[in-house]
Every structure is written in structure tokens, then in C-alpha cells.
Amino acid sequence: MERIRATYRIAAPQAQIRARAEALAAEQSVEMPVAAIGDERVLRETVATVESIRPGAGGFDVTLGLAPATTGAEASQLANMLFGNCSLQPEVELIGVEFPAGYEQAFPGPRFGLEGIREATGVRGRALTCTALKPQGSTIGHLAKLARTFALAGIDVIKDDHGIADQAPHPFAERVPAVQAAIDAANRESGGRTLYAPTFSGASAALAAQAKIAREHGVRMALVAPMLVGLPAFVELRAALDVPVMAHPAFAGAVRIAAPVMLGTLFRMLGADATIFPNHGGRFSFSRENCLAIAHNARAPWNGVKPMLPVPAGGMTVERVAEMLSDYGPDTMLLIGGGLLSAKERLPERSREFVRAVRGTA
């Protein structure tokens, strides 16, 4: 039986690593002493196997073979089998996962993917531009005015800041129609095709109500933090929304799962069409190697699963556009939020500078 191969970095001395690997295999499959199991079928088909042990940075890299059937082919149990109990062990980190051919078909994958977002925006042959409505606590009128300014500048995607949700100063049911109307008016004026991606958050009933409002007002993109709403809820919401879904990384760093695995591979398999991640050299400590690996996992060929659009972000500026294009190439969406808003009264011109820099017309 072909297995899911999950690789863990374990901080343990060499004398203990074999025993530690075998214990991890039991913990991540049957959660009991293997010697106590008398059913040969369970021993053969369910207990995880230790596939390899290799020296790694700060310890050893242990690859386990996990039986696909143990995941139930659903998001929460997949996460449990990959990194459930062992997430409580501070010396263990999940750094890689490979799925057997065909396993990915149990999950939705991107509905639109990179090409679908290009189709929706009409952008061909270059990277896309993206910005964020900030700050949380602003009036709806202020957010709608910002959206109009960004759309008239030619920015391709305008998303809510992920902190803007269904809150008193700007409730979803009032904010989303107002912002979408402002962008629609700007598009009619400019001939552009700017998309608005509001934040979807809350429990299942709230997400369903938000999806209904979005459909009624012509919203054509969505922003969701899969780790905040929960992976199964993310999969369900993706099915309910007939628009591209951009995954936000909030709370994804609360577990020791390597960013390329979580933000690149898993978010893609579960249905994200674009994935935001903190670019190196910004407000976060991600390395360039990690960022390039996220982008690779987002776009690499994968048994018919559509490629996902990588979205480097996190304290980026217009001055770094050329560097980011060099790193990630044209099949990317560059996100600059606060770096534009810092221009204050020069916001319209700074936004146009961003657009020109990405289009190569600066």
C-alpha cells in the first residue's frame, strides 16, 4: 500500500533517535504501544512505518509512512494524522509531506487557480498587483474611498486587511456592498477590472450569511484565513463561493509546520486559489529560501491540481518590486498595503507608481 510520507525534524541525540522515531510512528497512527496490538491487519495496514532517518539541522529528519485510509480523506483528520499529538511535543516539527498519486483527488484543490485569477482580472503576461484596506476601526466611508482610489490607480485586487471582519465600525453586511459599489463605479470610470476580496470570518452560520451577501452584491474574490476558520470550514466555504479564494496565513505560525508545507502544499490541496505569505526582508523573519519554497509548492505541477497564485507580502514597498519580480517571476501577485497608505495625501500617485513598477512602465 502506497503511503503518505511525512517528514519530521526531531531534536534528539543520535543514541535515542531510532526509539524516538518508532515512538512517533505509533503516536501518529495508533497512539498506543505497538506490542500491545494483536490484530495483524492493523499492524500491517494502520501502524505508521519509519521510512528513513537522516541527520538534519539541529537533530534528525525522520520520514514516516502514514496509511492514507487513516486520514478519512477529510481536512481535520488529515491534519490530525500529519501533526496531531506530535504538535504537543516541542522537539518535533513537520517539515515535508508527499502524497501518493491520486490521493489529492479526495480534496477540492483550487477551483480557479492562477489562470482563473488572471481570467477574472484580465491580466496577462505580467505579475498582478494587490493592496489592502486599512486600518481596522475605520468608517465604511473611509474604506470605500480608499477602495475607489486604489481601483482608479489600476490595482488589480483590493482586499480587506485580515483584521477587518464583522465588527461594529464596519459590519460585513454594510461594508461589503459599499466597498464593492465604490470599486464597480471606479471600474466603469476607468475601464478597469479591479476585484474586491472581503474578509470572511466566524462560525459556519456567519460564513454562510457572508457568502450570501457577497453573491448578492457581485463580489468576485474572497479572503479567508484557513487556520482561523478551521480547515474543514475552509473547504466547505470554498465550495459555497463561486469565486477565487485567497488564503491568509494568520495563525498558521501557531504550529510547528514548515511554511512551504502549510501555506504552499496544504492550502493548495484544500482549495485556495492564492496564498499570501510574509516575504523575506519585511516585518517577518521568513528566509528567502522558505519564501521561494512556498512559491514553488504553490505552482509546481501536481497530478492535475491547478497551480495556486503566490502572494508575497508583509511590509513590502514599491522600491522592492523589481527584486520581488526577479525572485518570483510574472506568475505572482505582489501585495503592498501599509507601504502605500504611508504616502497619505500622495496615496493616488504612490498607488500609480506601484502599478507602473509592476507593469514595467515606470
mmCIF file with all atom_site columns, C-alpha atoms in Angstrom, residues 120-247:
data_model
loop_
_atom_site.group_PDB
_atom_site.id
_atom_site.type_symbol
_atom_site.label_atom_id
_atom_site.label_alt_id
_atom_site.label_comp_id
_atom_site.label_asym_id
_atom_site.label_entity_id
_atom_site.label_seq_id
_atom_site.pdbx_PDB_ins_code
_atom_site.Cartn_x
_atom_site.Cartn_y
_atom_site.Cartn_z
_atom_site.occupancy
_atom_site.B_iso_or_equiv
_atom_site.pdbx_formal_charge
_atom_site.auth_seq_id
_atom_site.auth_comp_id
_atom_site.auth_asym_id
_atom_site.auth_atom_id
_atom_site.pdbx_PDB_model_num
ATOM 1   C CA . ALA A 1 120 ? -11.067 37.383 -13.717 1.00 0.00 ? 120 ALA A CA 1
ATOM 2   C CA . THR A 1 121 ? -8.717  40.381 -13.732 1.00 0.00 ? 121 THR A CA 1
ATOM 3   C CA . GLY A 1 122 ? -7.874  40.334 -17.429 1.00 0.00 ? 122 GLY A CA 1
ATOM 4   C CA . VAL A 1 123 ? -4.165  40.439 -16.587 1.00 0.00 ? 123 VAL A CA 1
ATOM 5   C CA . ARG A 1 124 ? -1.831  38.575 -18.959 1.00 0.00 ? 124 ARG A CA 1
ATOM 6   C CA . GLY A 1 125 ? 1.931   38.490 -19.303 1.00 0.00 ? 125 GLY A CA 1
ATOM 7   C CA . ARG A 1 126 ? 2.810   40.230 -16.034 1.00 0.00 ? 126 ARG A CA 1
ATOM 8   C CA . ALA A 1 127 ? 2.548   39.946 -12.261 1.00 0.00 ? 127 ALA A CA 1
ATOM 9   C CA . LEU A 1 128 ? -0.642  41.140 -10.589 1.00 0.00 ? 128 LEU A CA 1
ATOM 10  C CA . THR A 1 129 ? -0.936  43.968 -8.068  1.00 0.00 ? 129 THR A CA 1
ATOM 11  C CA . CYS A 1 130 ? -2.755  43.831 -4.757  1.00 0.00 ? 130 CYS A CA 1
ATOM 12  C CA . THR A 1 131 ? -3.297  46.134 -1.800  1.00 0.00 ? 131 THR A CA 1
ATOM 13  C CA . ALA A 1 132 ? -5.256  46.155 1.463   1.00 0.00 ? 132 ALA A CA 1
ATOM 14  C CA . LEU A 1 133 ? -7.901  48.354 3.038   1.00 0.00 ? 133 LEU A CA 1
ATOM 15  C CA . LYS A 1 134 ? -6.648  49.518 6.443   1.00 0.00 ? 134 LYS A CA 1
ATOM 16  C CA . PRO A 1 135 ? -6.830  50.203 9.325   1.00 0.00 ? 135 PRO A CA 1
ATOM 17  C CA . GLN A 1 136 ? -9.343  48.208 11.317  1.00 0.00 ? 136 GLN A CA 1
ATOM 18  C CA . GLY A 1 137 ? -11.764 50.593 13.014  1.00 0.00 ? 137 GLY A CA 1
ATOM 19  C CA . SER A 1 138 ? -12.103 52.925 10.011  1.00 0.00 ? 138 SER A CA 1
ATOM 20  C CA . THR A 1 139 ? -15.511 54.115 8.884   1.00 0.00 ? 139 THR A CA 1
ATOM 21  C CA . ILE A 1 140 ? -17.136 52.380 5.948   1.00 0.00 ? 140 ILE A CA 1
ATOM 22  C CA . GLY A 1 141 ? -16.999 55.649 4.044   1.00 0.00 ? 141 GLY A CA 1
ATOM 23  C CA . HIS A 1 142 ? -13.236 55.868 4.530   1.00 0.00 ? 142 HIS A CA 1
ATOM 24  C CA . LEU A 1 143 ? -12.711 52.268 3.375   1.00 0.00 ? 143 LEU A CA 1
ATOM 25  C CA . ALA A 1 144 ? -14.899 52.804 0.302   1.00 0.00 ? 144 ALA A CA 1
ATOM 26  C CA . LYS A 1 145 ? -12.967 55.970 -0.577  1.00 0.00 ? 145 LYS A CA 1
ATOM 27  C CA . LEU A 1 146 ? -9.660  54.092 -0.253  1.00 0.00 ? 146 LEU A CA 1
ATOM 28  C CA . ALA A 1 147 ? -11.009 51.326 -2.470  1.00 0.00 ? 147 ALA A CA 1
ATOM 29  C CA . ARG A 1 148 ? -12.015 53.850 -5.131  1.00 0.00 ? 148 ARG A CA 1
ATOM 30  C CA . THR A 1 149 ? -8.561  55.450 -5.039  1.00 0.00 ? 149 THR A CA 1
ATOM 31  C CA . PHE A 1 150 ? -6.804  52.104 -5.424  1.00 0.00 ? 150 PHE A CA 1
ATOM 32  C CA . ALA A 1 151 ? -9.128  50.971 -8.228  1.00 0.00 ? 151 ALA A CA 1
ATOM 33  C CA . LEU A 1 152 ? -8.681  54.187 -10.195 1.00 0.00 ? 152 LEU A CA 1
ATOM 34  C CA . ALA A 1 153 ? -4.895  53.740 -9.868  1.00 0.00 ? 153 ALA A CA 1
ATOM 35  C CA . GLY A 1 154 ? -5.266  50.396 -11.660 1.00 0.00 ? 154 GLY A CA 1
ATOM 36  C CA . ILE A 1 155 ? -4.505  47.969 -8.816  1.00 0.00 ? 155 ILE A CA 1
ATOM 37  C CA . ASP A 1 156 ? -5.811  44.520 -9.770  1.00 0.00 ? 156 ASP A CA 1
ATOM 38  C CA . VAL A 1 157 ? -7.022  43.203 -6.396  1.00 0.00 ? 157 VAL A CA 1
ATOM 39  C CA . ILE A 1 158 ? -8.095  45.138 -3.308  1.00 0.00 ? 158 ILE A CA 1
ATOM 40  C CA . LYS A 1 159 ? -8.541  43.005 -0.208  1.00 0.00 ? 159 LYS A CA 1
ATOM 41  C CA . ASP A 1 160 ? -9.719  43.782 3.275   1.00 0.00 ? 160 ASP A CA 1
ATOM 42  C CA . ASP A 1 161 ? -6.994  43.819 5.866   1.00 0.00 ? 161 ASP A CA 1
ATOM 43  C CA . HIS A 1 162 ? -7.429  40.440 7.558   1.00 0.00 ? 162 HIS A CA 1
ATOM 44  C CA . GLY A 1 163 ? -8.191  42.267 10.822  1.00 0.00 ? 163 GLY A CA 1
ATOM 45  C CA . ILE A 1 164 ? -11.252 43.857 9.237   1.00 0.00 ? 164 ILE A CA 1
ATOM 46  C CA . ALA A 1 165 ? -14.126 41.460 9.777   1.00 0.00 ? 165 ALA A CA 1
ATOM 47  C CA . ASP A 1 166 ? -17.713 41.715 11.013  1.00 0.00 ? 166 ASP A CA 1
ATOM 48  C CA . GLN A 1 167 ? -17.070 44.444 13.603  1.00 0.00 ? 167 GLN A CA 1
ATOM 49  C CA . ALA A 1 168 ? -19.122 47.367 14.848  1.00 0.00 ? 168 ALA A CA 1
ATOM 50  C CA . PRO A 1 169 ? -17.304 50.150 12.929  1.00 0.00 ? 169 PRO A CA 1
ATOM 51  C CA . HIS A 1 170 ? -17.621 48.264 9.619   1.00 0.00 ? 170 HIS A CA 1
ATOM 52  C CA . PRO A 1 171 ? -20.012 45.277 9.734   1.00 0.00 ? 171 PRO A CA 1
ATOM 53  C CA . PHE A 1 172 ? -19.750 42.891 6.808   1.00 0.00 ? 172 PHE A CA 1
ATOM 54  C CA . ALA A 1 173 ? -23.350 43.428 5.666   1.00 0.00 ? 173 ALA A CA 1
ATOM 55  C CA . GLU A 1 174 ? -22.770 47.175 5.309   1.00 0.00 ? 174 GLU A CA 1
ATOM 56  C CA . ARG A 1 175 ? -19.078 47.363 4.406   1.00 0.00 ? 175 ARG A CA 1
ATOM 57  C CA . VAL A 1 176 ? -19.017 44.862 1.582   1.00 0.00 ? 176 VAL A CA 1
ATOM 58  C CA . PRO A 1 177 ? -21.846 46.388 -0.503  1.00 0.00 ? 177 PRO A CA 1
ATOM 59  C CA . ALA A 1 178 ? -20.366 49.885 -0.045  1.00 0.00 ? 178 ALA A CA 1
ATOM 60  C CA . VAL A 1 179 ? -16.820 48.910 -0.978  1.00 0.00 ? 179 VAL A CA 1
ATOM 61  C CA . GLN A 1 180 ? -17.940 46.754 -3.898  1.00 0.00 ? 180 GLN A CA 1
ATOM 62  C CA . ALA A 1 181 ? -20.107 49.606 -5.202  1.00 0.00 ? 181 ALA A CA 1
ATOM 63  C CA . ALA A 1 182 ? -17.161 52.018 -4.985  1.00 0.00 ? 182 ALA A CA 1
ATOM 64  C CA . ILE A 1 183 ? -14.945 49.624 -6.933  1.00 0.00 ? 183 ILE A CA 1
ATOM 65  C CA . ASP A 1 184 ? -17.656 48.938 -9.516  1.00 0.00 ? 184 ASP A CA 1
ATOM 66  C CA . ALA A 1 185 ? -18.062 52.688 -10.089 1.00 0.00 ? 185 ALA A CA 1
ATOM 67  C CA . ALA A 1 186 ? -14.301 53.146 -10.410 1.00 0.00 ? 186 ALA A CA 1
ATOM 68  C CA . ASN A 1 187 ? -14.118 50.260 -12.888 1.00 0.00 ? 187 ASN A CA 1
ATOM 69  C CA . ARG A 1 188 ? -16.839 51.826 -15.020 1.00 0.00 ? 188 ARG A CA 1
ATOM 70  C CA . GLU A 1 189 ? -14.978 55.124 -14.950 1.00 0.00 ? 189 GLU A CA 1
ATOM 71  C CA . SER A 1 190 ? -11.566 53.699 -15.798 1.00 0.00 ? 190 SER A CA 1
ATOM 72  C CA . GLY A 1 191 ? -12.452 50.643 -17.843 1.00 0.00 ? 191 GLY A CA 1
ATOM 73  C CA . GLY A 1 192 ? -10.568 48.525 -15.312 1.00 0.00 ? 192 GLY A CA 1
ATOM 74  C CA . ARG A 1 193 ? -11.406 45.121 -13.823 1.00 0.00 ? 193 ARG A CA 1
ATOM 75  C CA . THR A 1 194 ? -10.293 45.523 -10.200 1.00 0.00 ? 194 THR A CA 1
ATOM 76  C CA . LEU A 1 195 ? -11.522 42.778 -7.860  1.00 0.00 ? 195 LEU A CA 1
ATOM 77  C CA . TYR A 1 196 ? -12.528 43.174 -4.202  1.00 0.00 ? 196 TYR A CA 1
ATOM 78  C CA . ALA A 1 197 ? -11.718 40.389 -1.720  1.00 0.00 ? 197 ALA A CA 1
ATOM 79  C CA . PRO A 1 198 ? -13.534 40.940 1.598   1.00 0.00 ? 198 PRO A CA 1
ATOM 80  C CA . THR A 1 199 ? -12.589 39.016 4.732   1.00 0.00 ? 199 THR A CA 1
ATOM 81  C CA . PHE A 1 200 ? -14.813 36.044 5.554   1.00 0.00 ? 200 PHE A CA 1
ATOM 82  C CA . SER A 1 201 ? -14.674 35.047 9.227   1.00 0.00 ? 201 SER A CA 1
ATOM 83  C CA . GLY A 1 202 ? -16.696 33.484 12.011  1.00 0.00 ? 202 GLY A CA 1
ATOM 84  C CA . ALA A 1 203 ? -18.557 30.230 12.575  1.00 0.00 ? 203 ALA A CA 1
ATOM 85  C CA . SER A 1 204 ? -20.396 28.270 9.885   1.00 0.00 ? 204 SER A CA 1
ATOM 86  C CA . ALA A 1 205 ? -23.643 30.250 10.087  1.00 0.00 ? 205 ALA A CA 1
ATOM 87  C CA . ALA A 1 206 ? -21.790 33.550 9.815   1.00 0.00 ? 206 ALA A CA 1
ATOM 88  C CA . LEU A 1 207 ? -19.746 32.312 6.855   1.00 0.00 ? 207 LEU A CA 1
ATOM 89  C CA . ALA A 1 208 ? -22.893 31.158 5.058   1.00 0.00 ? 208 ALA A CA 1
ATOM 90  C CA . ALA A 1 209 ? -24.570 34.530 5.639   1.00 0.00 ? 209 ALA A CA 1
ATOM 91  C CA . GLN A 1 210 ? -21.486 36.382 4.411   1.00 0.00 ? 210 GLN A CA 1
ATOM 92  C CA . ALA A 1 211 ? -21.333 34.209 1.285   1.00 0.00 ? 211 ALA A CA 1
ATOM 93  C CA . LYS A 1 212 ? -24.969 35.095 0.531   1.00 0.00 ? 212 LYS A CA 1
ATOM 94  C CA . ILE A 1 213 ? -24.283 38.834 0.909   1.00 0.00 ? 213 ILE A CA 1
ATOM 95  C CA . ALA A 1 214 ? -21.198 38.573 -1.293  1.00 0.00 ? 214 ALA A CA 1
ATOM 96  C CA . ARG A 1 215 ? -23.116 36.799 -4.061  1.00 0.00 ? 215 ARG A CA 1
ATOM 97  C CA . GLU A 1 216 ? -25.940 39.348 -3.934  1.00 0.00 ? 216 GLU A CA 1
ATOM 98  C CA . HIS A 1 217 ? -23.535 42.264 -4.384  1.00 0.00 ? 217 HIS A CA 1
ATOM 99  C CA . GLY A 1 218 ? -21.310 40.856 -7.098  1.00 0.00 ? 218 GLY A CA 1
ATOM 100 C CA . VAL A 1 219 ? -18.188 40.171 -5.048  1.00 0.00 ? 219 VAL A CA 1
ATOM 101 C CA . ARG A 1 220 ? -15.715 38.291 -7.277  1.00 0.00 ? 220 ARG A CA 1
ATOM 102 C CA . MET A 1 221 ? -12.982 37.237 -4.815  1.00 0.00 ? 221 MET A CA 1
ATOM 103 C CA . ALA A 1 222 ? -12.681 36.258 -1.146  1.00 0.00 ? 222 ALA A CA 1
ATOM 104 C CA . LEU A 1 223 ? -10.094 36.442 1.628   1.00 0.00 ? 223 LEU A CA 1
ATOM 105 C CA . VAL A 1 224 ? -10.117 33.647 4.231   1.00 0.00 ? 224 VAL A CA 1
ATOM 106 C CA . ALA A 1 225 ? -7.641  32.603 6.930   1.00 0.00 ? 225 ALA A CA 1
ATOM 107 C CA . PRO A 1 226 ? -7.951  28.768 6.859   1.00 0.00 ? 226 PRO A CA 1
ATOM 108 C CA . MET A 1 227 ? -6.358  28.277 10.265  1.00 0.00 ? 227 MET A CA 1
ATOM 109 C CA . LEU A 1 228 ? -8.716  30.772 11.926  1.00 0.00 ? 228 LEU A CA 1
ATOM 110 C CA . VAL A 1 229 ? -11.995 29.479 10.489  1.00 0.00 ? 229 VAL A CA 1
ATOM 111 C CA . GLY A 1 230 ? -10.772 25.856 10.621  1.00 0.00 ? 230 GLY A CA 1
ATOM 112 C CA . LEU A 1 231 ? -9.635  23.660 7.760   1.00 0.00 ? 231 LEU A CA 1
ATOM 113 C CA . PRO A 1 232 ? -12.944 21.785 7.243   1.00 0.00 ? 232 PRO A CA 1
ATOM 114 C CA . ALA A 1 233 ? -14.867 25.088 7.316   1.00 0.00 ? 233 ALA A CA 1
ATOM 115 C CA . PHE A 1 234 ? -12.432 26.482 4.766   1.00 0.00 ? 234 PHE A CA 1
ATOM 116 C CA . VAL A 1 235 ? -13.106 23.538 2.445   1.00 0.00 ? 235 VAL A CA 1
ATOM 117 C CA . GLU A 1 236 ? -16.877 23.992 2.826   1.00 0.00 ? 236 GLU A CA 1
ATOM 118 C CA . LEU A 1 237 ? -16.712 27.753 2.269   1.00 0.00 ? 237 LEU A CA 1
ATOM 119 C CA . ARG A 1 238 ? -14.576 27.287 -0.820  1.00 0.00 ? 238 ARG A CA 1
ATOM 120 C CA . ALA A 1 239 ? -17.322 25.056 -2.206  1.00 0.00 ? 239 ALA A CA 1
ATOM 121 C CA . ALA A 1 240 ? -20.010 27.640 -1.406  1.00 0.00 ? 240 ALA A CA 1
ATOM 122 C CA . LEU A 1 241 ? -18.143 30.539 -3.021  1.00 0.00 ? 241 LEU A CA 1
ATOM 123 C CA . ASP A 1 242 ? -18.024 30.526 -6.797  1.00 0.00 ? 242 ASP A CA 1
ATOM 124 C CA . VAL A 1 243 ? -15.120 32.998 -6.776  1.00 0.00 ? 243 VAL A CA 1
ATOM 125 C CA . PRO A 1 244 ? -11.336 32.702 -6.314  1.00 0.00 ? 244 PRO A CA 1
ATOM 126 C CA . VAL A 1 245 ? -10.306 32.356 -2.675  1.00 0.00 ? 245 VAL A CA 1
ATOM 127 C CA . MET A 1 246 ? -7.157  33.969 -1.304  1.00 0.00 ? 246 MET A CA 1
ATOM 128 C CA . ALA A 1 247 ? -5.754  32.215 1.791   1.00 0.00 ? 247 ALA A CA 1
#
